[in-house]
């Protein structure tokens, strides 16, 4: 059990949390949600002791071990992968190091023998003999192949490091597990593995995530941060959303009835207060009127952008033909003789773990990269807008947001552009902010503003949900569902793919393509085993 008792955190004059009291108990998984800036990650830091509250305490059941997902991807660069995972149980790792140092002594004393015996006993209690195999099991489950287990962390790429740090947090069956955005940078198979792990985890979990499907799968409760308070709801994310909306609706309905009663009493008092025969009744009505209090309904601090992609031109029947496309990157063939035809009603999700291949393909389709061979032919009625996964280079300039967007506007009118920025929550003077000071989420909202302004009838989006809060993801999700054109996109958000795509494509490790007209859930149910077998066959061929 972990509990926050009267926790307050002030940053300057602003209270991020005010007298928060909440208890997280064993056997439950709590989804911690709230608008950007509400303090989700900050609250986790208070719970794990990285940050001291201004007032109040965090109480943990004595003897329980807390583990959390590290955010510093370079912290363990001097360690090998297996050791990094075992460090998740710091006491066990310390015992292993101390044992090794004692046994390495040339002048091994009786005192050393006693100490070694004590360490061996504690080592066994902590399941030390299974530590390396347990660590390897976690790594394999998350997609870190066995040949990487002995490598230094510094040799791994960013996505691999994230998976190792997640394995570290999960290692050793912690009593309390804190996870801040654990699905970021995970491929979909790793996310599914993590979902199953957490569903079967018996202890306390508190997780921050923008992945609605993930929260629905793993959470037993939702802890909602709003207006410096945390309200606890039983159930998953969808149940929280329905419950919170129902609560507001019921309060509004109750207020409406109270207002009607107030009006009725006021009219009676006004009509009969001067009437001697009715004076007692009027006085009674006055007392009843004084007792009626309207519920204080505070609107949520969440803000939803308005995303509406409207093509300037209707798309024709001939959209896109890709013929025998191949591309090699750094000596690896990521696309191998790929061909497909896109129709006017297609919304295609590119899925799977081969993210480099999908990014390369989308860059080729957007005209950002040339293939080694093959042809990309767009229909004459098509116009394309491209959302790159990495937008860093686009925002290095010093121009304002408005100046950045004006070249893409069909109208030479600043007010026209500002209208789109307003929809995307850039209010007032935000439009004159320099693009090089924008946060990751703000950059994404500017890119989406650009795509709306362009009025393209084909949208090419590479991981557009990265850096967005839940409200913006929901708005983008709904915007793409309504979009009357063609969408070609990648995402790690299960619900996003399931609700938008009517066609699924996966580039498997050998660079070839699986193409199915189906929903995402149906695709996973029907093809995941076959794709895994094919991946194993490819790995076996590479090893030979």
Coordinates of C-alpha atoms in Angstrom, one line a residue:
X1 CA 0.0 0.0 0.0
X2 CA 1.1 3.5 -0.8
X3 CA -0.8 6.6 0.4
X4 CA -0.6 10.3 0.0
X5 CA -1.6 12.2 3.1
X6 CA -2.5 15.9 2.8
X7 CA 0.1 16.3 0.0
X8 CA 0.5 19.8 -1.3
X9 CA 3.0 21.0 -3.8
X10 CA 3.5 24.7 -4.6
X11 CA 5.6 26.0 -7.5
X12 CA 5.9 29.7 -6.8
X13 CA 2.4 30.9 -5.9
X14 CA 0.7 28.2 -7.9
X15 CA -0.5 25.1 -6.1
X16 CA 0.0 22.1 -8.4
X17 CA -1.6 19.8 -5.7
X18 CA -3.6 20.9 -2.7
X19 CA -4.2 18.7 0.3
X20 CA -4.4 15.5 -1.8
X21 CA -5.4 12.4 0.2
X22 CA -5.4 9.1 -1.8
X23 CA -4.6 5.5 -1.1
X24 CA -3.4 3.0 -3.6
X25 CA -3.9 -0.6 -2.5
X26 CA -2.5 -4.1 -3.4
X27 CA -4.0 -5.9 -6.3
X28 CA -5.1 -2.9 -8.2
X29 CA -3.8 -1.0 -11.2
X30 CA -4.4 2.8 -11.1
X31 CA -4.4 4.9 -14.3
X32 CA -3.2 8.4 -13.4
X33 CA -4.8 10.8 -15.9
X34 CA -5.1 14.6 -16.3
X35 CA -4.6 17.4 -18.8
X36 CA -1.0 18.4 -19.9
X37 CA 0.5 20.3 -17.0
X38 CA -1.8 18.8 -14.4
X39 CA 1.1 17.2 -12.7
X40 CA 0.9 13.5 -13.5
X41 CA 4.6 12.9 -13.7
X42 CA 5.3 15.2 -10.9
X43 CA 2.9 13.3 -8.6
X44 CA 4.8 10.0 -9.5
X45 CA 8.0 11.7 -8.5
X46 CA 6.5 12.7 -5.1
X47 CA 5.4 9.1 -4.6
X48 CA 8.8 7.6 -5.4
X49 CA 10.7 10.2 -3.3
X50 CA 12.4 12.1 -6.1
X51 CA 10.5 15.2 -5.2
X52 CA 9.6 16.5 -1.8
X53 CA 6.1 17.9 -1.3
X54 CA 5.6 21.4 0.1
X55 CA 3.4 19.8 2.8
X56 CA 2.1 16.4 3.6
X57 CA 3.6 12.9 3.6
X58 CA 3.8 9.7 1.4
X59 CA 3.4 6.6 3.5
X60 CA 4.4 3.1 2.3
X61 CA 3.7 -0.1 4.1
X62 CA 6.9 -1.0 6.0
X63 CA 9.0 -3.6 4.2
X64 CA 7.5 -3.1 0.8
X65 CA 9.8 -2.4 -2.2
X66 CA 8.9 0.4 -4.7
X67 CA 10.1 0.3 -8.3
X68 CA 9.7 2.9 -11.0
X69 CA 10.5 3.4 -14.6
X70 CA 13.7 5.4 -15.1
X71 CA 13.5 8.3 -17.5
X72 CA 17.2 8.9 -17.9
X73 CA 18.2 6.7 -20.9
X74 CA 21.9 7.2 -20.4
X75 CA 22.1 6.5 -16.6
X76 CA 23.3 2.9 -17.0
X77 CA 25.5 3.2 -20.1
X78 CA 28.5 1.7 -18.2
X79 CA 26.5 -1.4 -17.3
X80 CA 25.7 -4.5 -19.4
X81 CA 22.0 -5.2 -20.2
X82 CA 21.4 -8.0 -17.7
X83 CA 23.0 -6.1 -14.9
X84 CA 20.9 -3.1 -15.7
X85 CA 17.7 -5.1 -15.3
X86 CA 18.9 -6.7 -12.0
X87 CA 19.6 -3.3 -10.6
X88 CA 15.8 -3.0 -10.5
X89 CA 16.2 -4.8 -7.2
X90 CA 19.1 -2.7 -5.8
X91 CA 19.6 -4.8 -2.7
X92 CA 19.9 -8.0 -4.7
X93 CA 22.4 -6.3 -7.1
X94 CA 24.4 -5.0 -4.1
X95 CA 24.6 -8.5 -2.6
X96 CA 25.8 -9.9 -5.9
X97 CA 28.6 -7.3 -6.1
X98 CA 29.6 -7.8 -2.4
X99 CA 29.7 -11.6 -2.8
X100 CA 31.9 -11.3 -5.9
X101 CA 34.3 -9.0 -4.1
X102 CA 34.6 -11.3 -1.1
X103 CA 35.2 -14.5 -3.2
X104 CA 37.8 -12.6 -5.2
X105 CA 39.9 -12.0 -2.2
X106 CA 43.2 -13.9 -2.0
X107 CA 43.4 -13.7 1.8
X108 CA 39.9 -15.1 2.5
X109 CA 39.4 -14.9 6.3
X110 CA 37.0 -16.6 8.7
X111 CA 35.1 -13.3 9.0
X112 CA 34.8 -13.2 5.2
X113 CA 33.3 -16.7 5.3
X114 CA 30.7 -15.6 7.9
X115 CA 29.8 -12.5 5.9
X116 CA 29.6 -14.6 2.7
X117 CA 27.3 -17.1 4.4
X118 CA 25.0 -14.3 5.5
X119 CA 24.9 -12.8 2.0
X120 CA 24.2 -16.2 0.5
X121 CA 21.2 -16.6 2.7
X122 CA 19.8 -13.2 1.8
X123 CA 20.6 -13.9 -1.9
X124 CA 18.6 -17.1 -1.8
X125 CA 15.6 -15.3 -0.1
X126 CA 15.6 -12.7 -2.9
X127 CA 15.6 -15.5 -5.6
X128 CA 19.1 -14.5 -6.6
X129 CA 19.8 -17.9 -8.3
X130 CA 17.0 -17.1 -10.8
X131 CA 17.9 -13.4 -11.2
X132 CA 19.7 -13.7 -14.6
X133 CA 17.1 -16.1 -16.1
X134 CA 14.2 -13.9 -14.8
X135 CA 15.9 -10.8 -16.3
X136 CA 16.4 -12.6 -19.6
X137 CA 12.7 -13.6 -19.6
X138 CA 11.6 -10.0 -19.2
X139 CA 13.9 -8.8 -21.9
X140 CA 12.8 -11.5 -24.4
X141 CA 9.2 -10.7 -23.6
X142 CA 9.8 -7.0 -24.5
X143 CA 11.6 -7.9 -27.7
X144 CA 15.3 -7.6 -26.6
X145 CA 16.9 -10.5 -28.3
X146 CA 19.2 -12.8 -26.4
X147 CA 22.4 -11.7 -28.3
X148 CA 21.9 -8.2 -26.8
X149 CA 21.8 -9.3 -23.2
X150 CA 25.5 -9.2 -22.7
X151 CA 26.1 -5.9 -24.5
X152 CA 26.8 -2.6 -22.8
X153 CA 23.8 -0.3 -22.6
X154 CA 25.7 2.3 -24.5
X155 CA 25.7 0.0 -27.5
X156 CA 21.8 -0.1 -27.7
X157 CA 19.6 2.3 -29.6
X158 CA 17.0 4.5 -27.9
X159 CA 14.1 2.1 -28.3
X160 CA 16.1 -0.8 -27.0
X161 CA 17.2 1.2 -23.9
X162 CA 13.6 2.0 -23.1
X163 CA 12.7 -1.7 -23.1
X164 CA 15.6 -2.6 -20.9
X165 CA 14.7 0.2 -18.4
X166 CA 11.1 -1.1 -18.4
X167 CA 12.4 -4.6 -17.7
X168 CA 14.4 -3.1 -14.8
X169 CA 11.2 -1.6 -13.3
X170 CA 9.3 -4.9 -13.6
X171 CA 12.2 -7.0 -12.3
X172 CA 11.9 -8.9 -9.0
X173 CA 8.2 -8.6 -8.4
X174 CA 8.1 -5.1 -6.7
X175 CA 5.4 -4.5 -4.2
X176 CA 4.6 -1.0 -5.7
X177 CA 5.3 -0.3 -9.4
X178 CA 5.2 3.2 -10.8
X179 CA 5.2 3.6 -14.6
X180 CA 5.4 6.9 -16.5
X181 CA 4.4 6.4 -20.1
X182 CA 5.7 2.8 -20.3
X183 CA 4.3 2.3 -23.9
X184 CA 6.3 5.1 -25.4
X185 CA 8.7 3.8 -28.0
X186 CA 7.4 0.2 -27.7
X187 CA 6.3 -1.7 -30.7
X188 CA 2.8 -3.2 -30.6
X189 CA 3.9 -6.7 -29.7
X190 CA 5.9 -5.4 -26.7
X191 CA 2.8 -3.4 -25.6
X192 CA 0.7 -6.5 -25.8
X193 CA 3.2 -8.4 -23.7
X194 CA 3.3 -5.6 -21.1
X195 CA -0.5 -5.5 -21.0
X196 CA -0.6 -9.3 -20.2
X197 CA 2.2 -8.8 -17.6
X198 CA 0.3 -6.1 -15.8
X199 CA -3.1 -7.9 -16.0
X200 CA -1.4 -10.8 -14.2
X201 CA 0.6 -8.6 -11.7
X202 CA -0.7 -9.1 -8.2
X203 CA 0.7 -6.0 -6.5
X204 CA 0.1 -2.2 -6.7
X205 CA 0.6 -0.5 -10.1
X206 CA 0.2 3.3 -10.8
X207 CA 0.6 4.1 -14.4
X208 CA 0.6 7.3 -16.5
X209 CA -0.3 6.8 -20.1
X210 CA -1.9 8.5 -23.1
X211 CA -2.8 5.1 -24.6
X212 CA -6.5 4.8 -24.0
X213 CA -6.7 1.1 -25.1
X214 CA -3.8 0.3 -22.8
X215 CA -5.5 2.0 -19.8
X216 CA -8.8 0.1 -20.6
X217 CA -6.9 -3.2 -20.7
X218 CA -4.9 -2.9 -17.5
X219 CA -6.6 -0.5 -15.1
X220 CA -8.9 -1.4 -12.3
X221 CA -9.2 2.3 -11.2
X222 CA -8.6 5.7 -12.6
X223 CA -7.1 8.6 -10.5
X224 CA -8.1 11.8 -12.2
X225 CA -6.0 15.0 -11.6
X226 CA -8.1 18.1 -12.0
X227 CA -8.0 21.5 -10.3
X228 CA -5.1 20.4 -7.9
X229 CA -7.2 17.5 -6.6
X230 CA -7.2 13.8 -7.4
X231 CA -10.5 12.0 -7.7
X232 CA -10.6 8.2 -7.6
X233 CA -12.9 6.2 -9.8
X234 CA -13.4 2.4 -9.9
X235 CA -13.1 0.9 -13.4
X236 CA -11.0 1.5 -16.5
X237 CA -10.6 4.6 -18.7
X238 CA -13.9 4.3 -20.6
X239 CA -15.8 3.7 -17.4
X240 CA -14.2 6.8 -15.9
X241 CA -15.1 8.9 -19.0
X242 CA -18.7 7.7 -18.9
X243 CA -19.0 8.1 -15.1
X244 CA -17.5 11.6 -15.1
X245 CA -19.8 12.7 -17.9
X246 CA -22.8 11.1 -16.2
X247 CA -21.9 12.8 -12.9
X248 CA -21.8 16.2 -14.6
X249 CA -25.0 15.5 -16.4
X250 CA -26.7 14.5 -13.2
X251 CA -25.5 17.6 -11.4
X252 CA -26.7 19.8 -14.2
X253 CA -30.1 18.1 -14.1
X254 CA -30.3 18.5 -10.3
X255 CA -29.4 22.1 -10.7
X256 CA -32.1 22.6 -13.3
X257 CA -34.7 21.1 -11.0
X258 CA -33.5 23.3 -8.1
X259 CA -33.6 26.4 -10.3
X260 CA -37.2 25.6 -11.3
X261 CA -38.1 25.1 -7.6
X262 CA -36.3 28.4 -6.7
X263 CA -38.3 30.2 -9.4
X264 CA -41.6 28.7 -8.2
X265 CA -40.9 29.7 -4.6
X266 CA -39.8 33.2 -5.6
X267 CA -43.0 33.7 -7.6
X268 CA -45.2 32.5 -4.6
X269 CA -43.4 34.8 -2.2
X270 CA -43.7 37.7 -4.6
X271 CA -47.5 37.1 -5.1
X272 CA -48.5 36.4 -1.5
X273 CA -46.0 38.1 0.9
X274 CA -48.4 41.1 1.3
X275 CA -51.4 38.8 1.7
X276 CA -52.2 38.4 5.5
X277 CA -53.9 35.1 5.0
X278 CA -51.0 33.7 3.0
X279 CA -48.2 35.4 5.0
X280 CA -47.3 32.2 7.0
X281 CA -47.0 30.2 3.8
X282 CA -44.9 32.9 2.2
X283 CA -42.6 32.9 5.3
X284 CA -42.3 29.1 5.1
X285 CA -41.4 29.3 1.4
X286 CA -38.7 31.9 2.2
X287 CA -37.1 29.4 4.7
X288 CA -37.3 26.7 2.1
X289 CA -35.7 29.0 -0.5
X290 CA -32.8 29.8 1.8
X291 CA -32.0 26.1 2.2
X292 CA -31.7 25.4 -1.6
X293 CA -28.1 25.4 -2.7
X294 CA -27.0 24.8 -6.3
X295 CA -24.2 22.4 -6.8
X296 CA -20.9 24.0 -7.8
X297 CA -20.1 22.5 -11.2
X298 CA -16.6 23.3 -12.2
X299 CA -15.8 22.6 -15.9
X300 CA -12.8 20.3 -16.4
X301 CA -9.4 22.0 -16.9
X302 CA -9.0 19.7 -20.0
X303 CA -9.0 21.5 -23.3
X304 CA -9.8 19.7 -26.5
X305 CA -8.5 21.1 -29.8
X306 CA -10.8 21.1 -32.8
X307 CA -9.3 19.0 -35.6
X308 CA -11.2 19.0 -38.9
X309 CA -9.4 18.0 -42.1
X310 CA -11.4 19.4 -45.0
X311 CA -10.1 18.6 -48.5
X312 CA -10.1 21.6 -50.8
X313 CA -10.8 19.1 -53.7
X314 CA -12.6 15.9 -54.0
X315 CA -10.4 12.9 -54.6
X316 CA -10.8 10.8 -57.8
X317 CA -10.8 7.0 -58.2
X318 CA -7.1 6.8 -59.0
X319 CA -5.2 7.6 -55.8
X320 CA -1.9 5.8 -55.6
X321 CA -0.1 3.0 -57.3
X322 CA 3.2 1.7 -55.9
X323 CA 5.1 -0.7 -58.1
X324 CA 8.1 -2.9 -57.2
X325 CA 9.5 -0.5 -54.6
X326 CA 12.8 -1.3 -53.0
X327 CA 15.1 0.6 -50.7
X328 CA 18.3 -0.2 -48.8
X329 CA 19.4 1.8 -45.8
X330 CA 22.9 1.4 -44.3
X331 CA 23.3 -1.9 -46.0
X332 CA 20.0 -3.3 -44.9
X333 CA 17.2 -3.8 -47.4
X334 CA 14.2 -2.4 -45.6
X335 CA 11.8 -2.5 -48.6
X336 CA 11.9 -5.4 -51.0
X337 CA 9.9 -5.3 -54.2
X338 CA 6.8 -3.8 -52.6
X339 CA 3.6 -3.2 -54.7
X340 CA 0.1 -2.0 -53.7
X341 CA -2.8 0.1 -54.9
X342 CA -4.6 2.6 -52.7
X343 CA -8.3 3.4 -53.4
X344 CA -10.3 6.5 -52.6
X345 CA -11.9 5.1 -49.5
X346 CA -8.7 3.6 -47.9
X347 CA -7.4 4.5 -44.5
X348 CA -4.3 2.4 -44.1
X349 CA -2.4 1.7 -40.9
X350 CA 1.2 0.6 -41.3
X351 CA 1.9 -1.6 -38.2
X352 CA 4.5 -3.9 -36.7
X353 CA 7.9 -3.7 -35.3
X354 CA 9.7 -2.7 -38.5
X355 CA 9.3 1.0 -37.8
X356 CA 12.4 2.1 -39.9
X357 CA 10.8 0.4 -42.9
X358 CA 7.4 2.2 -42.5
X359 CA 9.1 5.5 -41.9
X360 CA 11.2 5.1 -45.1
X361 CA 8.1 4.1 -47.1
X362 CA 6.1 7.1 -45.9
X363 CA 9.1 9.4 -46.7
X364 CA 9.2 7.9 -50.3
X365 CA 5.4 8.4 -50.7
X366 CA 5.7 12.0 -49.5
X367 CA 8.6 12.7 -51.9
X368 CA 11.1 13.2 -49.1
X369 CA 13.2 10.2 -50.2
X370 CA 14.0 8.4 -53.5
X371 CA 13.6 4.6 -53.8
X372 CA 16.5 2.5 -55.1
X373 CA 14.0 1.0 -57.6
X374 CA 10.3 1.0 -58.4
X375 CA 7.7 3.6 -59.0
X376 CA 5.3 5.8 -57.0
X377 CA 2.4 7.2 -59.1
X378 CA -0.1 9.6 -57.5
X379 CA -3.5 10.2 -59.1
X380 CA -3.9 13.6 -60.8
X381 CA -6.7 14.6 -58.4
X382 CA -4.6 14.0 -55.3
X383 CA -2.9 16.5 -53.0
X384 CA -0.7 15.2 -50.1
X385 CA 0.1 16.6 -46.7
X386 CA 2.9 14.9 -44.8
X387 CA 3.5 14.6 -41.0
X388 CA 7.0 13.3 -40.3
X389 CA 7.9 11.3 -37.2
X390 CA 10.9 13.6 -36.6
X391 CA 10.1 17.3 -37.1
X392 CA 13.2 18.7 -35.4
X393 CA 14.7 20.3 -38.5
X394 CA 11.5 22.0 -39.4
X395 CA 11.4 24.0 -36.1
X396 CA 15.0 25.2 -35.9
X397 CA 14.2 28.7 -37.4
X398 CA 13.4 31.8 -35.4
X399 CA 10.2 32.7 -37.3
X400 CA 6.9 32.9 -35.5
X401 CA 4.2 30.2 -35.7
X402 CA 2.1 32.5 -37.9
X403 CA 5.0 33.1 -40.3
X404 CA 5.8 29.4 -40.3
X405 CA 2.3 28.6 -41.5
X406 CA 1.6 31.4 -43.9
X407 CA 3.3 29.8 -46.9
X408 CA 0.9 26.9 -46.7
X409 CA -2.3 29.1 -46.6
X410 CA -4.5 29.4 -49.7
X411 CA -5.4 32.9 -48.4
X412 CA -2.9 35.7 -47.8
X413 CA -4.6 36.6 -44.5
X414 CA -3.1 36.3 -41.1
X415 CA -6.5 36.1 -39.5
X416 CA -7.3 33.0 -41.6
X417 CA -4.2 31.3 -40.2
X418 CA -4.9 32.5 -36.6
X419 CA -8.3 30.8 -36.9
X420 CA -6.6 27.4 -37.3
X421 CA -4.2 28.2 -34.4
X422 CA -7.2 29.0 -32.2
X423 CA -8.7 25.7 -32.9
X424 CA -5.4 24.1 -31.9
X425 CA -5.4 25.9 -28.5
X426 CA -2.9 28.6 -29.5
X427 CA -4.6 31.6 -28.0
X428 CA -3.8 35.3 -28.1
X429 CA -0.2 36.1 -28.5
X430 CA 0.8 32.4 -28.9
X431 CA 0.9 32.9 -32.7
X432 CA 3.9 35.2 -32.3
X433 CA 6.0 32.6 -30.4
X434 CA 9.1 31.5 -32.1
X435 CA 8.9 28.0 -33.4
X436 CA 12.2 27.1 -32.0
X437 CA 10.9 27.4 -28.4
X438 CA 7.9 25.1 -28.8
X439 CA 7.4 22.0 -26.8
X440 CA 7.0 18.6 -28.5
X441 CA 3.2 18.7 -28.1
X442 CA 3.1 22.3 -29.4
X443 CA 5.1 21.3 -32.5
X444 CA 2.7 18.5 -33.3
X445 CA -0.3 20.9 -33.0
X446 CA 1.4 23.3 -35.3
X447 CA 2.0 20.5 -37.8
X448 CA -1.6 19.4 -37.6
X449 CA -2.6 23.1 -38.1
X450 CA -0.5 23.1 -41.3
X451 CA -2.2 20.0 -42.6
X452 CA -5.6 21.5 -42.0
X453 CA -4.7 24.7 -43.7
X454 CA -3.3 22.9 -46.7
X455 CA -6.6 21.2 -47.4
X456 CA -5.0 18.0 -48.8
X457 CA -7.2 15.0 -49.7
X458 CA -4.4 12.5 -48.8
X459 CA -2.9 12.6 -45.3
X460 CA 0.5 10.8 -44.7
X461 CA 1.1 10.7 -40.9
X462 CA 4.1 9.0 -39.2
X463 CA 3.4 8.6 -35.5
X464 CA 1.2 11.7 -35.2
X465 CA 0.1 10.8 -31.6
X466 CA 3.6 11.1 -30.2
X467 CA 3.9 14.0 -27.7
X468 CA 0.1 14.6 -27.6
X469 CA -2.0 14.6 -24.5
X470 CA -5.1 12.4 -24.2
X471 CA -7.5 15.2 -25.3
X472 CA -5.5 16.0 -28.4
X473 CA -5.2 12.3 -29.3
X474 CA -9.0 12.0 -29.0
X475 CA -9.5 15.1 -31.2
X476 CA -7.1 13.8 -33.8
X477 CA -8.7 10.3 -33.7
X478 CA -12.2 11.8 -34.3
X479 CA -10.8 14.1 -37.0
X480 CA -9.4 11.2 -39.0
X481 CA -12.6 9.1 -38.6
X482 CA -14.5 12.0 -40.1
X483 CA -11.9 12.8 -42.8
X484 CA -13.5 12.1 -46.3
X485 CA -10.1 11.5 -48.0
X486 CA -7.3 8.9 -47.8
X487 CA -5.1 8.5 -44.8
X488 CA -1.8 6.5 -44.7
X489 CA -0.5 6.4 -41.1
X490 CA 1.5 4.7 -38.4
X491 CA 0.8 4.8 -34.7
X492 CA 1.5 2.8 -31.5
X493 CA -2.0 3.7 -30.2
X494 CA -4.2 0.6 -30.5
X495 CA -7.5 2.4 -30.2
X496 CA -6.4 5.0 -32.8
X497 CA -5.6 2.3 -35.3
X498 CA -8.7 0.2 -34.6
X499 CA -11.1 3.1 -35.0
X500 CA -9.5 4.8 -38.0
X501 CA -8.1 2.1 -40.3
X502 CA -10.0 -0.1 -42.7
X503 CA -6.9 -1.6 -44.1
X504 CA -3.7 -2.9 -42.4
X505 CA -0.3 -3.2 -43.9
X506 CA 2.8 -4.6 -42.2
X507 CA 6.4 -4.6 -43.6
X508 CA 7.9 -7.7 -42.1
X509 CA 11.7 -8.1 -41.3
X510 CA 12.6 -9.4 -44.8
X511 CA 11.2 -6.1 -46.3
X512 CA 8.2 -7.7 -47.9
X513 CA 4.6 -6.6 -47.3
X514 CA 1.5 -8.1 -45.7
X515 CA -1.7 -6.3 -46.9
X516 CA -5.1 -7.0 -45.5
X517 CA -8.5 -5.2 -45.8
X518 CA -9.6 -5.7 -42.2
X519 CA -9.8 -4.0 -38.9
X520 CA -6.8 -4.0 -36.6
X521 CA -8.2 -6.3 -34.0
X522 CA -9.2 -8.8 -36.7
X523 CA -5.7 -8.6 -38.1
X524 CA -4.0 -9.3 -34.8
X525 CA -6.3 -12.2 -34.1
X526 CA -5.8 -13.8 -37.5
X527 CA -2.3 -13.1 -38.4
X528 CA -0.1 -12.6 -35.4
X529 CA 1.0 -16.2 -35.1
X530 CA 1.8 -16.4 -38.8
X531 CA 3.8 -13.2 -38.6
X532 CA 5.8 -14.4 -35.6
X533 CA 6.6 -17.7 -37.4
X534 CA 7.8 -15.7 -40.4
X535 CA 9.9 -13.5 -38.2
X536 CA 11.5 -16.5 -36.6
X537 CA 12.2 -18.0 -40.1
X538 CA 13.8 -14.7 -41.2
X539 CA 16.0 -14.7 -38.0
X540 CA 17.0 -18.3 -38.5
X541 CA 18.0 -17.6 -42.2
X542 CA 20.0 -14.5 -41.0
X543 CA 21.8 -16.6 -38.4
X544 CA 22.6 -19.3 -40.9

